[in-house]
Amino acid sequence: MGTDTVRSPAPDEAAGRRREQHGWYVYDWACSVYSTTVVTVFLGPYLTSVAEAAADAEGFVHPLGIPVRAGSFFAYAVSLSVILAVVLMPLAGAAADRTGRKKPLLAAAAYTGAAATAGMFFLAGERYLLGGLLLVVANAAQSVAMMLYNAYLPQIATPEERDAVSSRGWAFGYAAGALVLMANLVLYTAHDSFGVSEGMAVRICLASAGLWWGAFTLVPLRRLRDRRAPAREAGGAVSGFRQLAATLRDMRRHPLTLAFLLAYLVYNDGIQTVISQASLYGSKELGLGQSTLIVAVLLVQVLAVAGALALGRLARTYGAKRTVLGSLVAWTLTLAAGYFLPANAPVWFFVLAAGIGLVLGGSQALSRSLFSHMVPPGKEAEYFSAYELSDRGMSWLGPLLFGLTYQVTGSYRDAILSLVGFFVLGFVLLARVPVRRAIADAGNPVPERI
């Protein structure tokens, strides 16, 4: 199949699509605060400190009678949340495509996650099990919601628009994360002036992320519209699993799409683990205070906005695939440098944060838009369920490896170094995927530059 040209849309159609795109951006604005404030900054160190307060003399807690080093509890909870998401996402994706009603499912997932996040206000004392439970629920709900959110991309953007639209979505998310983190920083550093303890300040920051998530989710729920699907047989969970099995069988007819998913599965596992474990590494291994970590993550958020937009522009010149490959090289070098960071040296941690910020948003945004080209028309939610399984569903492996490495060695430096292999292998696998042929095989027009 040759390179197809895309028909110019009518003005009314373009205006309606633009309205949906603006609403779509706002969901990233809503939910990214959870990823930043909760997962990246506060919950790892705080939940670890709560687990340490509940630990025995040897430093172990015993959830369900299983001995777990307190320093590994957060990483294991992240892994468990991803396993739960693996069970839920295929059901939600199959139901969305079967009924054509993604919005009610998106609302249910988003508000479940927002409520669990707001509930983290009650995480105090030795309630590490409550913290683990809320993290599992919020993270799994976030994964389901993001799968449904991503499935809108092929429907609201033409092939030529998708790199830019996807990059703008990530930029909106990082901008929101930066804005809320600035407020978090003021509250945390001046908590005495506000008459609250340090622990209470952290709990307010955690809960505020849930309130923000829930409030701004109203905008995309008003602007996005469902596309009615053809009538199909009714059914519940069983038919959902059957449809998932059919989707997987269908994906076998698109082996190049599967090859891309495999590559993405590997390198994104490394990205997600860095996001969730960076603050823990900074606080426990490098001896950095919470205020330093907040400033570092704020720097990541600000630079990620510019990085996402800049990599989106680079993709117009060099193509999305080459741009993503370049970002993986940068990830590898940055993470390897992180192993050698001296303790109690905030400046070098800020340099590392700047390197991560410049490639973080772009590598994720362009991966999403690349995959959207490889989805057969009419199967967006089903295929993005598989994508989200790659995004979240196998992202238990990185945190698990991180936690096990620390449990065996007692060194977070060794744990962070163990993640380099994800980026190296991901680069090799992605380099072998013939993207243009994958898009054509899926039955989609091939953009001039990809």
PDB file of N, CA and C in Angstrom, residues 13 28 37 41 94 110 162 185 254 297 320 333 344 404:
ATOM      1  N   GLU A  13     -16.889  20.028  10.767  1.00  0.00           N
ATOM      2  CA  GLU A  13     -16.274  18.813  11.305  1.00  0.00           C
ATOM      3  C   GLU A  13     -14.980  19.152  12.029  1.00  0.00           C
ATOM      4  N   ASP A  28      -5.904  15.227  30.775  1.00  0.00           N
ATOM      5  CA  ASP A  28      -4.497  15.126  31.175  1.00  0.00           C
ATOM      6  C   ASP A  28      -4.193  16.154  32.269  1.00  0.00           C
ATOM      7  N   THR A  37       2.043  14.580  42.073  1.00  0.00           N
ATOM      8  CA  THR A  37       2.009  14.837  43.517  1.00  0.00           C
ATOM      9  C   THR A  37       2.030  13.549  44.327  1.00  0.00           C
ATOM     10  N   VAL A  41       6.134  12.263  43.944  1.00  0.00           N
ATOM     11  CA  VAL A  41       6.735  13.083  45.000  1.00  0.00           C
ATOM     12  C   VAL A  41       6.462  12.555  46.403  1.00  0.00           C
ATOM     13  N   ALA A  94     -13.096  -3.852  26.162  1.00  0.00           N
ATOM     14  CA  ALA A  94     -14.042  -4.623  25.364  1.00  0.00           C
ATOM     15  C   ALA A  94     -15.442  -4.038  25.483  1.00  0.00           C
ATOM     16  N   ALA A 110     -12.311   7.310  36.618  1.00  0.00           N
ATOM     17  CA  ALA A 110     -11.688   8.545  37.093  1.00  0.00           C
ATOM     18  C   ALA A 110     -12.143   8.881  38.511  1.00  0.00           C
ATOM     19  N   ARG A 162      -1.932  13.879  14.860  1.00  0.00           N
ATOM     20  CA  ARG A 162      -1.845  13.115  16.108  1.00  0.00           C
ATOM     21  C   ARG A 162      -0.584  13.363  16.917  1.00  0.00           C
ATOM     22  N   LEU A 185       4.630  22.932  47.354  1.00  0.00           N
ATOM     23  CA  LEU A 185       5.907  23.376  47.904  1.00  0.00           C
ATOM     24  C   LEU A 185       5.704  24.470  48.953  1.00  0.00           C
ATOM     25  N   HIS A 254      -1.746  -8.655  12.837  1.00  0.00           N
ATOM     26  CA  HIS A 254      -0.964  -7.423  12.713  1.00  0.00           C
ATOM     27  C   HIS A 254       0.310  -7.571  13.531  1.00  0.00           C
ATOM     28  N   VAL A 297      11.230  17.732  41.163  1.00  0.00           N
ATOM     29  CA  VAL A 297      10.101  17.261  40.357  1.00  0.00           C
ATOM     30  C   VAL A 297       9.408  18.435  39.673  1.00  0.00           C
ATOM     31  N   ALA A 320       8.411  10.464  14.056  1.00  0.00           N
ATOM     32  CA  ALA A 320       8.202  10.110  15.460  1.00  0.00           C
ATOM     33  C   ALA A 320       9.113   8.966  15.895  1.00  0.00           C
ATOM     34  N   LEU A 333      21.548   7.274  29.034  1.00  0.00           N
ATOM     35  CA  LEU A 333      22.684   8.041  29.549  1.00  0.00           C
ATOM     36  C   LEU A 333      22.327   8.737  30.865  1.00  0.00           C
ATOM     37  N   ASN A 344      23.764  13.998  49.208  1.00  0.00           N
ATOM     38  CA  ASN A 344      23.691  15.345  49.793  1.00  0.00           C
ATOM     39  C   ASN A 344      24.204  16.427  48.839  1.00  0.00           C
ATOM     40  N   LEU A 404      13.188  -5.868  44.583  1.00  0.00           N
ATOM     41  CA  LEU A 404      13.980  -7.060  44.867  1.00  0.00           C
ATOM     42  C   LEU A 404      15.471  -6.738  44.945  1.00  0.00           C
TER      43      LEU A 404
END
